[in-house]
XYZ file of C-alpha atoms in Angstrom:
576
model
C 2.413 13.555 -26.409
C 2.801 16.696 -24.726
C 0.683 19.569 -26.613
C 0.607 22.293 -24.337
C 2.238 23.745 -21.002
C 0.542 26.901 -18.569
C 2.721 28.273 -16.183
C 1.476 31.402 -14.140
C 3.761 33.000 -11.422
C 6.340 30.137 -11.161
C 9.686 31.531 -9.028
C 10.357 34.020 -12.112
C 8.006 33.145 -15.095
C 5.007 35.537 -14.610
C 3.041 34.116 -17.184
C 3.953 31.460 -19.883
C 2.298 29.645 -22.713
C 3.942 26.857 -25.057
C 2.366 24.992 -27.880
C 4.159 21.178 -28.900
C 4.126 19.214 -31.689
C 5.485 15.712 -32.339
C 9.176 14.963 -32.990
C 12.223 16.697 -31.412
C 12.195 19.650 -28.937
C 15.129 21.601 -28.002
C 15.287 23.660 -25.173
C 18.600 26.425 -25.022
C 19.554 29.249 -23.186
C 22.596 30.612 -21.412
C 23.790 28.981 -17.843
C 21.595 30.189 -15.482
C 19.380 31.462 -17.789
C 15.957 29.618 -15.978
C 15.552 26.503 -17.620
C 15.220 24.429 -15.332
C 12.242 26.629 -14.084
C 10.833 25.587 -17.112
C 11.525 21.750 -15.983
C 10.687 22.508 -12.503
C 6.970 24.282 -13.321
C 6.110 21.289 -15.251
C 7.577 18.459 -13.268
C 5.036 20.245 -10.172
C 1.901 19.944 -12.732
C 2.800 16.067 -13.198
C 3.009 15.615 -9.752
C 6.258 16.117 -8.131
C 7.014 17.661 -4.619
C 5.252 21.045 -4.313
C 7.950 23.274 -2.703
C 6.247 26.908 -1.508
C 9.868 28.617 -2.728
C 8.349 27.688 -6.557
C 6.255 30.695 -5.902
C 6.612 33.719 -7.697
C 7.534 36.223 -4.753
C 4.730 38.260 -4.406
C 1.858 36.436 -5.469
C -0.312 34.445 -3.523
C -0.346 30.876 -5.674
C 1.332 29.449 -8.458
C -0.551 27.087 -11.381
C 0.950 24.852 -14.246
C -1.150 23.118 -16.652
C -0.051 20.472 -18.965
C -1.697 19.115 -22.192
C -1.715 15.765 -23.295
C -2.976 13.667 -26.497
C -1.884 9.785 -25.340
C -1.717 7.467 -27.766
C -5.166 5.768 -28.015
C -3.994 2.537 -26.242
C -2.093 4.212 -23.550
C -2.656 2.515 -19.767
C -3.562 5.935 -18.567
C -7.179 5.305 -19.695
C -8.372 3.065 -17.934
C -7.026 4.577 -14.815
C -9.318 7.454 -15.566
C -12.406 4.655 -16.325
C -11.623 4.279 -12.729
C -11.890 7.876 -11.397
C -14.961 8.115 -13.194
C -13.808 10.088 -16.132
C -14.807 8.359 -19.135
C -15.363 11.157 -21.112
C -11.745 12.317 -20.960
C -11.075 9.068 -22.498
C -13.539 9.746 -25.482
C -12.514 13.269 -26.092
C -8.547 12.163 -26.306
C -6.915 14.818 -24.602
C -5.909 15.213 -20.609
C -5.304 18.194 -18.974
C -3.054 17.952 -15.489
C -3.324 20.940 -13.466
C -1.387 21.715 -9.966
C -1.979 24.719 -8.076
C 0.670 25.695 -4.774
C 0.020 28.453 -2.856
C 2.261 30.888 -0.933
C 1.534 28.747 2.253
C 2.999 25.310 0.686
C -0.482 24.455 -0.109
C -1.534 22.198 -3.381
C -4.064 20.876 -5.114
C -4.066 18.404 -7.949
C -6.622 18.328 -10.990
C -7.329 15.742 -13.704
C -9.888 17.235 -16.522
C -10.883 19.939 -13.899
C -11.871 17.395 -11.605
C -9.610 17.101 -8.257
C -8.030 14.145 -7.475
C -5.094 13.339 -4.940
C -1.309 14.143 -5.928
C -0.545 10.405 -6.139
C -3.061 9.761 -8.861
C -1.404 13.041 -10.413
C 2.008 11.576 -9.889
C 0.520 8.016 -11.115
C -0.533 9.997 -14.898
C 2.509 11.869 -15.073
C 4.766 9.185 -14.597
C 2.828 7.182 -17.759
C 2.732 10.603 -19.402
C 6.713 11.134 -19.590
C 9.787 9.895 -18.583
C 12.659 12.726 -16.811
C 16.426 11.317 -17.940
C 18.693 13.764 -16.215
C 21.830 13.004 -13.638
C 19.369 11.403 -11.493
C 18.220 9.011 -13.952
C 22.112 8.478 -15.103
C 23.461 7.516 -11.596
C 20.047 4.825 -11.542
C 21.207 3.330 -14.252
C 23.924 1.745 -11.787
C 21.351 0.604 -10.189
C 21.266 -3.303 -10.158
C 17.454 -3.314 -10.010
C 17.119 -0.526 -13.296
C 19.278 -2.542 -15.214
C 17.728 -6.016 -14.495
C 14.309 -4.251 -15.055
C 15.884 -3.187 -18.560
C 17.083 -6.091 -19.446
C 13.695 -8.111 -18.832
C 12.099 -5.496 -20.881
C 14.105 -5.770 -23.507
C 13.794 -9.599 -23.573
C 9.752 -9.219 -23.843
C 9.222 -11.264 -20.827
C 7.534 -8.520 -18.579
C 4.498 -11.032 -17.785
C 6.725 -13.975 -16.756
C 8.716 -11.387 -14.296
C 5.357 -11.152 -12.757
C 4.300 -14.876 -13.194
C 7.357 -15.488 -11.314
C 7.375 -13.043 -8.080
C 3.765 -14.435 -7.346
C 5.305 -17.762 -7.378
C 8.149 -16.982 -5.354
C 5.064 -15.157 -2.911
C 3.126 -18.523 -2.965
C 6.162 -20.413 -2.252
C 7.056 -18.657 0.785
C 3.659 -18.090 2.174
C 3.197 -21.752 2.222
C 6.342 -21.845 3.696
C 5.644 -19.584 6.264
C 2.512 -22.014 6.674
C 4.315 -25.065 7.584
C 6.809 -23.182 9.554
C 4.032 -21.985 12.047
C 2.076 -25.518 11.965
C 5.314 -27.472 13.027
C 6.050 -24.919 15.196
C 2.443 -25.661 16.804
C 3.063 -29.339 16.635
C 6.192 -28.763 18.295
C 4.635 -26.495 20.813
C 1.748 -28.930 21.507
C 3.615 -31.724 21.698
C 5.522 -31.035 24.661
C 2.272 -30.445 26.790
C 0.902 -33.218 25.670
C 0.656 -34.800 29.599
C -0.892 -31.862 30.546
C -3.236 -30.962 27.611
C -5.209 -34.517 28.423
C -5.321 -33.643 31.871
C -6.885 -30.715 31.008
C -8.901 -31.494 28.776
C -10.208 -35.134 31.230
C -10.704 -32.313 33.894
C -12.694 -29.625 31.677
C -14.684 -32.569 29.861
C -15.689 -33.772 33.243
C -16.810 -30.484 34.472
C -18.595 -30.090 31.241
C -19.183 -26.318 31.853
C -21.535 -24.584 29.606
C -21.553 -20.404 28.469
C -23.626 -18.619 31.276
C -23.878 -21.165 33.794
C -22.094 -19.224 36.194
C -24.211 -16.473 35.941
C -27.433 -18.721 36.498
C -25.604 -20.290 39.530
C -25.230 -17.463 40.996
C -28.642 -16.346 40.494
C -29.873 -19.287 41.799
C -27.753 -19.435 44.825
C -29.236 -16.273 45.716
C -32.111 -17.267 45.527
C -31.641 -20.131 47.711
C -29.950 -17.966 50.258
C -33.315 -15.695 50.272
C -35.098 -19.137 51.131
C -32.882 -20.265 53.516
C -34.102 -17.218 55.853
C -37.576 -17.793 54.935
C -37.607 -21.606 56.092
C -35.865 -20.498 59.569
C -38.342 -17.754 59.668
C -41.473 -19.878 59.075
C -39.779 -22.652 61.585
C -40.081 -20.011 64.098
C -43.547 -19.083 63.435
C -44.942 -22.557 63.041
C -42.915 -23.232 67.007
C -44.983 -19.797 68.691
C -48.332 -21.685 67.017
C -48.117 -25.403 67.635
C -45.254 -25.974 69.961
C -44.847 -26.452 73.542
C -46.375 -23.119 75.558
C -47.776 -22.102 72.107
C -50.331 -20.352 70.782
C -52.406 -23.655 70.264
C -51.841 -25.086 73.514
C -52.696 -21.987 75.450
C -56.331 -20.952 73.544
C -57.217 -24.666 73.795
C -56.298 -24.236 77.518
C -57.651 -21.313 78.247
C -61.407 -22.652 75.949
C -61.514 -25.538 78.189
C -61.385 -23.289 81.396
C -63.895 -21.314 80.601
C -66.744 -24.190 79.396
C -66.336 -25.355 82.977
C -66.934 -22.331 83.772
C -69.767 -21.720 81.520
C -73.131 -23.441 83.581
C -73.307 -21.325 86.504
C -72.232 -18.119 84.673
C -73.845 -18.216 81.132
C -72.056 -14.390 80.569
C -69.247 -16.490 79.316
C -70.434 -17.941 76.152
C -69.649 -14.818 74.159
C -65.549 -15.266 75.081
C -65.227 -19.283 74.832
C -67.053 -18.803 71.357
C -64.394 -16.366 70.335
C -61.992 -18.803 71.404
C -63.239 -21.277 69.522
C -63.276 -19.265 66.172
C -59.640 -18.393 67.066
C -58.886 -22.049 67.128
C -60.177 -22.665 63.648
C -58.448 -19.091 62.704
C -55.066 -20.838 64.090
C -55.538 -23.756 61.790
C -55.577 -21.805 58.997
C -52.704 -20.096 59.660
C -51.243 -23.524 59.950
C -52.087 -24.843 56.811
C -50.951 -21.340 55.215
C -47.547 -22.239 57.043
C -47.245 -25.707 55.858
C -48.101 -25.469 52.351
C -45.394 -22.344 51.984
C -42.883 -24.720 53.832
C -43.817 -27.334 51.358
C -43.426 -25.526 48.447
C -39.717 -23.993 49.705
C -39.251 -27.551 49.996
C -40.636 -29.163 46.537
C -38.446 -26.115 44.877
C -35.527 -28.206 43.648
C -31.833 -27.857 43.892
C -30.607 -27.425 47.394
C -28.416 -24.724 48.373
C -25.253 -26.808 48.968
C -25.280 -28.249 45.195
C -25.550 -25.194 43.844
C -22.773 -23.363 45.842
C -21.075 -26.924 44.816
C -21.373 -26.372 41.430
C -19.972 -22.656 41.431
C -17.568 -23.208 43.069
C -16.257 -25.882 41.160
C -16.951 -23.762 37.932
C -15.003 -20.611 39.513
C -11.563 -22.671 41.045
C -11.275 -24.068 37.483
C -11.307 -20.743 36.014
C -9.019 -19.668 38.310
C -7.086 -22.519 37.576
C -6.776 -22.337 33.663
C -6.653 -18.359 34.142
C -9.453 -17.812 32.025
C -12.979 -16.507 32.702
C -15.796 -19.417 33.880
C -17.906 -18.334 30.643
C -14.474 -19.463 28.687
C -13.957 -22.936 30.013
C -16.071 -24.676 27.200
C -14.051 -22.557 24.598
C -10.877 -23.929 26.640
C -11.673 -27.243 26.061
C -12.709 -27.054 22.734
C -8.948 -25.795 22.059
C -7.809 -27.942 24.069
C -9.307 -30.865 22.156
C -8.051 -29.446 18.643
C -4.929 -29.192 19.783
C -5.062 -32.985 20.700
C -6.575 -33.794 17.387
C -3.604 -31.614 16.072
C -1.316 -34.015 17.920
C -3.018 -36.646 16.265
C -3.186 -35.881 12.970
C -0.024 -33.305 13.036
C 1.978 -35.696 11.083
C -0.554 -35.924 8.160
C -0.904 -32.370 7.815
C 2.829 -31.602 7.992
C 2.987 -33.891 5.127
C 0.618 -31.866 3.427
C 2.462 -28.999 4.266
C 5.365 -30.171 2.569
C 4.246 -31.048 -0.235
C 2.276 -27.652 -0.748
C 5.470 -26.200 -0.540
C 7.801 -28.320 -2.575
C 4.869 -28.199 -5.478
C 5.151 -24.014 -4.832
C 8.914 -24.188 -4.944
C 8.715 -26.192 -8.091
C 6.502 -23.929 -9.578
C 8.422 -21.120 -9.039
C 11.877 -22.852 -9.851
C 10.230 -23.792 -13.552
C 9.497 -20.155 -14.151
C 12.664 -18.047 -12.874
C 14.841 -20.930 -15.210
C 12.263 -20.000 -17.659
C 13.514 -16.311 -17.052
C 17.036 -17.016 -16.629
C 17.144 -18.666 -20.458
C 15.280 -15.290 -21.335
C 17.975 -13.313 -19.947
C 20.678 -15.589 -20.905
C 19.130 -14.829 -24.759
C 18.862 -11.150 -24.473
C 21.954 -10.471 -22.450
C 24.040 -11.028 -25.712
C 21.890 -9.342 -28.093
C 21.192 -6.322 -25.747
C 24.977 -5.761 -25.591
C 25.668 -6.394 -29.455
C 22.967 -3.407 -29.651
C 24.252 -1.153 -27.350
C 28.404 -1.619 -28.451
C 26.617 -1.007 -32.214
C 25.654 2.785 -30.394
C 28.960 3.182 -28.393
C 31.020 3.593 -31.488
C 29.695 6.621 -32.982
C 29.287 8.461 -29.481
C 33.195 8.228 -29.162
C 33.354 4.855 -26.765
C 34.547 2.873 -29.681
C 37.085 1.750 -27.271
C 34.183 0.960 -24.048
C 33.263 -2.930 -24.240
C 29.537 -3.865 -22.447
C 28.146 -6.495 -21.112
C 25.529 -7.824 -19.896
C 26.240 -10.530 -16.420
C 24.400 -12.791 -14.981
C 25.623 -13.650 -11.887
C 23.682 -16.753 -9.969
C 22.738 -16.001 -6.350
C 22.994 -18.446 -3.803
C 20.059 -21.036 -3.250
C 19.616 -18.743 0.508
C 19.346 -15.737 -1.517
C 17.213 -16.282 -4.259
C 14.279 -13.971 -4.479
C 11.254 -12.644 -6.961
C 13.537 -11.374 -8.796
C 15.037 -15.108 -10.237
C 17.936 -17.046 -9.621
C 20.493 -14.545 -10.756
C 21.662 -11.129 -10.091
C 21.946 -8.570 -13.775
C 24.749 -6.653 -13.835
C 25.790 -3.934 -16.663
C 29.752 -4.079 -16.688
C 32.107 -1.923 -19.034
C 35.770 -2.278 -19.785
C 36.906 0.820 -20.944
C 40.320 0.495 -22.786
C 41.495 -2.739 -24.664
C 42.835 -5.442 -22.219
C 41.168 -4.324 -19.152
C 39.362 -5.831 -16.527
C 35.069 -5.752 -16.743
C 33.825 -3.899 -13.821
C 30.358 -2.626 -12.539
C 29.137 0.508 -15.146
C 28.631 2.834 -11.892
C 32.250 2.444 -10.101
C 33.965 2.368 -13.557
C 31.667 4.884 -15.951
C 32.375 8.714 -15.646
C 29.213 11.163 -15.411
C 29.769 11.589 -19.454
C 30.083 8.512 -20.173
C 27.072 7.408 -17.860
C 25.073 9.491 -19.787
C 26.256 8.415 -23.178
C 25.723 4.842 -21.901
C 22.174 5.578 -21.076
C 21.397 7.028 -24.013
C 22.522 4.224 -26.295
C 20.050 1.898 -23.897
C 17.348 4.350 -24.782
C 17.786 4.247 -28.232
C 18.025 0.212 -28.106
C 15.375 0.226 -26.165
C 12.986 2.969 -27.517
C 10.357 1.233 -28.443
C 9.442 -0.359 -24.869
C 8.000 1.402 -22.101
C 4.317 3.903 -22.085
C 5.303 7.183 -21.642
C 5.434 8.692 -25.142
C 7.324 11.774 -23.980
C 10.445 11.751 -23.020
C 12.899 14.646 -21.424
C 16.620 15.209 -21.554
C 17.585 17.390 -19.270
C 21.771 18.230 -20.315
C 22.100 14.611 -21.861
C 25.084 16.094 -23.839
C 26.870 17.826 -20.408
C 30.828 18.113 -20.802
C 30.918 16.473 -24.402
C 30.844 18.408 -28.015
C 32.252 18.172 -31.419
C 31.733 14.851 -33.203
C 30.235 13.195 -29.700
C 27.602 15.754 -29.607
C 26.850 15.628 -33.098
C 26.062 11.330 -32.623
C 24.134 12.173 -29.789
C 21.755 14.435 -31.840
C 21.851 12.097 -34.497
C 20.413 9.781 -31.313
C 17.810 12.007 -29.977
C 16.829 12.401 -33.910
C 16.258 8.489 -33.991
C 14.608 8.570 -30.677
C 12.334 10.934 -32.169
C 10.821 9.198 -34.550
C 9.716 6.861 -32.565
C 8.928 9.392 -28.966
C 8.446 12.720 -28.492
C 11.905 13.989 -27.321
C 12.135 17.326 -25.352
C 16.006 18.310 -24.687
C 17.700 21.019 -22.556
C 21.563 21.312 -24.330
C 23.968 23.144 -24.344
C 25.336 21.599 -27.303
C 24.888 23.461 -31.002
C 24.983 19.924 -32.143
C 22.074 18.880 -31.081
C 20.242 21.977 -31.151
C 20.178 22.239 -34.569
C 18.304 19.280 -34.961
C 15.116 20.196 -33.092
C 12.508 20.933 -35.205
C 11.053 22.771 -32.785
C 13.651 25.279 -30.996
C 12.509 27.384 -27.683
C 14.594 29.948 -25.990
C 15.333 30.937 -22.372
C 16.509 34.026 -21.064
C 16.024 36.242 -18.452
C 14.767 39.967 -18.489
C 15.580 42.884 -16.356
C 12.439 44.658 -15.472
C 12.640 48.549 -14.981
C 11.352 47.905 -11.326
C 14.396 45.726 -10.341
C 12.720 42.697 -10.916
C 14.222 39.790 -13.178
C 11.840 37.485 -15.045
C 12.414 34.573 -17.386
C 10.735 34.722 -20.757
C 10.637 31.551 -23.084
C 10.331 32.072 -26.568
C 9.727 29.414 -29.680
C 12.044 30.658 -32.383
C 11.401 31.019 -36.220
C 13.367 29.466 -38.441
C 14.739 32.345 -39.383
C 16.268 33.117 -35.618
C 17.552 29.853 -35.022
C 21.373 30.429 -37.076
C 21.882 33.072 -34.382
C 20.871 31.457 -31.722
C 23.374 28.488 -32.770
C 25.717 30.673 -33.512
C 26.049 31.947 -30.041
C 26.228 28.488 -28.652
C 29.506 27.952 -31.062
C 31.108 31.556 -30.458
C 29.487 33.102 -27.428
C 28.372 36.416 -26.576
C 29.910 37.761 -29.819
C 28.257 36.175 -32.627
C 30.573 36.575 -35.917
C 30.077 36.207 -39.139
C 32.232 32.706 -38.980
C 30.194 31.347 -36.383
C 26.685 32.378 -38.517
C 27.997 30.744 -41.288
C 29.195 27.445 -39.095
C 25.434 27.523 -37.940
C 23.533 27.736 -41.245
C 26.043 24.477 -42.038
C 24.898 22.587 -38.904
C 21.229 23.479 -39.683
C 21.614 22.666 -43.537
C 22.964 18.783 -41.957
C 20.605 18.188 -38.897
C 17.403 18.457 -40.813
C 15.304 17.018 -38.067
C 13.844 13.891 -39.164
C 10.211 14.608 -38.115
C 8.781 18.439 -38.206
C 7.109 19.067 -34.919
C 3.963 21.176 -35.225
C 5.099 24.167 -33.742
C 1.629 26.258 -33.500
C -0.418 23.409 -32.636
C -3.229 24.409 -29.492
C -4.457 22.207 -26.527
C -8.209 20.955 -27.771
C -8.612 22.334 -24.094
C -8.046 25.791 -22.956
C -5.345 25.724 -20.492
C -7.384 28.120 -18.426
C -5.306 29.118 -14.913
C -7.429 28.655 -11.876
């Protein structure tokens, strides 16, 4: 429950401390008095939009703080195991705390630690549920009052149970869809696919052979001008007019020269080492030509091959490193052809197995709801009477959806119809309920239904709006029964209801001698209260008839369930 609320510099509450107890709350004031403020402050600490205008003019940030003791099985728990606060968890009690500055600005806090303002939001939703005319015009809603119907049948688990099914069932759907699809696809290229894949299986191109060929090519290119190079060397040594010819020439001239001049010996034997240097060079010459030779592929089959590699990339579009990846698609989608058939078939019957799953368990929930529909509206006529609807009729539809629009949600659509006179047509709650009787409706749910659902506090914010006498009265005698079961906080306007809070805070605001207004909130004795409900009966003038009509309504509307009206936060709600 809610055990304490901080609010510092909030639009026009300065500074504001309350203490709550278990039971039921009431929360009065005059119109316009500031309590929604009050609403406002701590619907920012558990995580609602952070407007900058919730700022007390003049100060530079706003902070609300809100105590908690959840009950010790509560969800919220373990979603603090998960932030890492298990402490909080053994000590009991958690402490949300918002802070907005001037700027629009917020932060969020769990325990004092930060955390982000949808893990605040997360808490506060678990913490307490906000009925106002929000809430009443979402109870319309054909979603909120399925939702309330499954949770009154107790079935929760198979509403789950059942939207995985229906997401199994239409994933493997969307499976076969895109495999026939392929078939489909692959199918009409079938001519071409074995063409392709003949054509790329011939080639049998490997990842970075076109690279290599290139390399190599070159390379061969570099040796091509080498061998033309050495061709021309070897013809200025050995060939006709060459080098050879002309030393052995010239040698041979000058031996016959050599007997009657014997000065000539020195040149012919230079000659003749020249001739032996000259076969050296030769051999050099032929062993490098021999070795260009020996050195493998030839020019033209490599240029062959890269070219052939490089038109069938350009062919298939694709890089020449991709043509092996090309045909191994190419082949699966040929083995796809092949065994298409066989996997379709598998296909199917994946889905017709996921459809039959999910068919078993949303007629499994339709029974539910067929079973609960009559006893949920047998319980909620029981709470119409005594709120003045005696003559309003409810029931609960169930209206089956067409096979094409069947969804998560089941087979059927819920639907929350009222007649509201004798003889008249049912129609939908939200075109034919007023705003009254909308929120009379939804209260009777809530009482049905009070026992469902984790947040064990629960607001009211004007519940009773537009209605009083003997209808207000049954709705306090509600919000009593609610309260023994929740803790109820209510904003009225109703003396009704008021007098059955057993704890009873007051709003109003105070003119400050500066100019300023601020709103104080005070928690009134029991002594206070008669005049307090007393001016909600008369008005501004408070007579002795209308004190003596509220010590009546407080002698009946002893409040089932004393709050504990001093209690303190285990925490200090310290403002940061």
């Amino acid at each position: 429950m809610l055990r304490g609320l901080s609010i510092r510099d909030i639009v026009l509450i300065d500074r504001l401390d309350l203490s709550f107890g278990a039971g039921l709350c009431v929360l009065t004031g005059e119109t316009g008095a500031g309590k929604s403020i009050v609403l406002d402050a701590l619907g920012l600490a558990l995580g609602g939009r952070a407007d900058r205008a919730l700022v007390r003019p003049g100060t530079s940030q706003g902070v609300v703080t809100a105590a908690f003791e959840p009950p010790v099985d509560h969800p919220l728990w373990e979603a603090l195991k998960e932030q890492g606060q298990e402490e909080a968890a053994s000590e009991g009690q958690v402490v949300l705390r918002r802070i907005l500055t001037a700027d629009g600005r917020s932060r969020a806090f769990v325990n004092d630690e930060p955390v982000s303002t949808q893990f605040l939001r997360r808490l506060g939703h678990s913490l307490i549920e906000v009925h106002g005319q929000n809430d009443q015009h979402e109870l319309a809603s054909g979603n909120r009052q399925r939702w309330l119907l499954d949770a009154f049948a107790g079935q929760e688990a198979l509403v789950r149970r059942t939207e995985a099914a229906y997401g199994a069932w239409q994933e493997a759907a969307a499976d076969r869809a895109r495999q026939h699809a392929l078939l489909v696809a692959a199918r009409q290229e079938e001519d071409y696919l074995r063409h392709r894949e003949a054509e790329l299986a011939d080639l049998a191109a490997v990842p970075g052979e076109e690279g290599e060929l290139a390399e190599r090519r070159q390379k061969l290119m570099n040796r091509e001008k080498l061998m033309g190079g050495l061709a021309e060397a070897q013809a200025l040594l050995v060939g006709n007019g060459g080098a050879r010819e002309r030393l052995t020439t010239a040698l041979r001239r000058l031996e016959r020269q050599m007997e009657p001049e014997t000065s000539l010996e020195g040149a012919a034997a230079a000659l003749a080492r020249a001739l032996v240097e000259l076969d050296e060079a030769e051999a050099e010459l032929e062993a490098v030509v021999r070795e260009a030779e020996d050195g493998g592929d030839t020019l033209d089959a490599v240029e062959g091959r890269l070219f052939a590699l490089r038109d069938a990339a350009r062919k298939h579009r694709v890089a020449a490193d991709e043509l092996p990846a090309l045909l191994a698609k190419t082949q699966a989608l040929l083995a796809g052809i092949d065994h298409g058939s066989e996997e379709l078939l598998a296909a199917d019957r994946l889905v017709a197995e996921r459809e039959a799953t999910y068919l078993d368990l949303a007629r499994h929930l339709s029974q539910g709801r067929a079973q609960a529909a009559e006893r949920l509206a047998q319980a909620v006529m029981a709470e119409l009477a005594p709120l003045k609807l005696e003559r309003t009729r409810f029931k609960v539809a169930l209206l089956p959806l067409e096979p094409a629009d069947i969804g998560p949600a089941g087979l059927e659509r819920v639907a929350f119809e009222i007649s509201t006179n004798p003889g008249s047509p049912f129609g939908p709650l939200g075109k034919i309920a007023s705003g009254g009787e909308l929120s009379r409706i939804m209260l009777a749910l809530k009482v049905v239904l009070a026992k469902l659902g984790t947040a064990p506090t629960m607001i009211f914010d004007e519940v009773d709006a537009g209605i009083g006498g003997a209808v207000a009265d049954a709705v306090g005698q509600r919000l009593s029964r609610l309260a023994e079961e929740r803790q109820i906080l209510v904003v009225t306007h109703a003396p009704q209801v008021a007098a059955r809070g057993g704890l009873h805070l007051t709003v109003a605001k105070e003119n400050l001698v500066d100019g300023n207004v601020r709103v104080l909130v005070r928690t009134l004795a029991p002594a206070e209260r008669p005049a307090e409900i007393a001016r909600m009966l008369a008005g501004a003038r408070i007579t002795e008839a209308a004190l003596a009509a509220a010590n009546s309504l407080l002698e009946q509307t002893i409040a089932p369930a004393q709050p504990e009206t001093t209690t303190s936060p285990k925490k200090p709600l310290a403002s940061h």
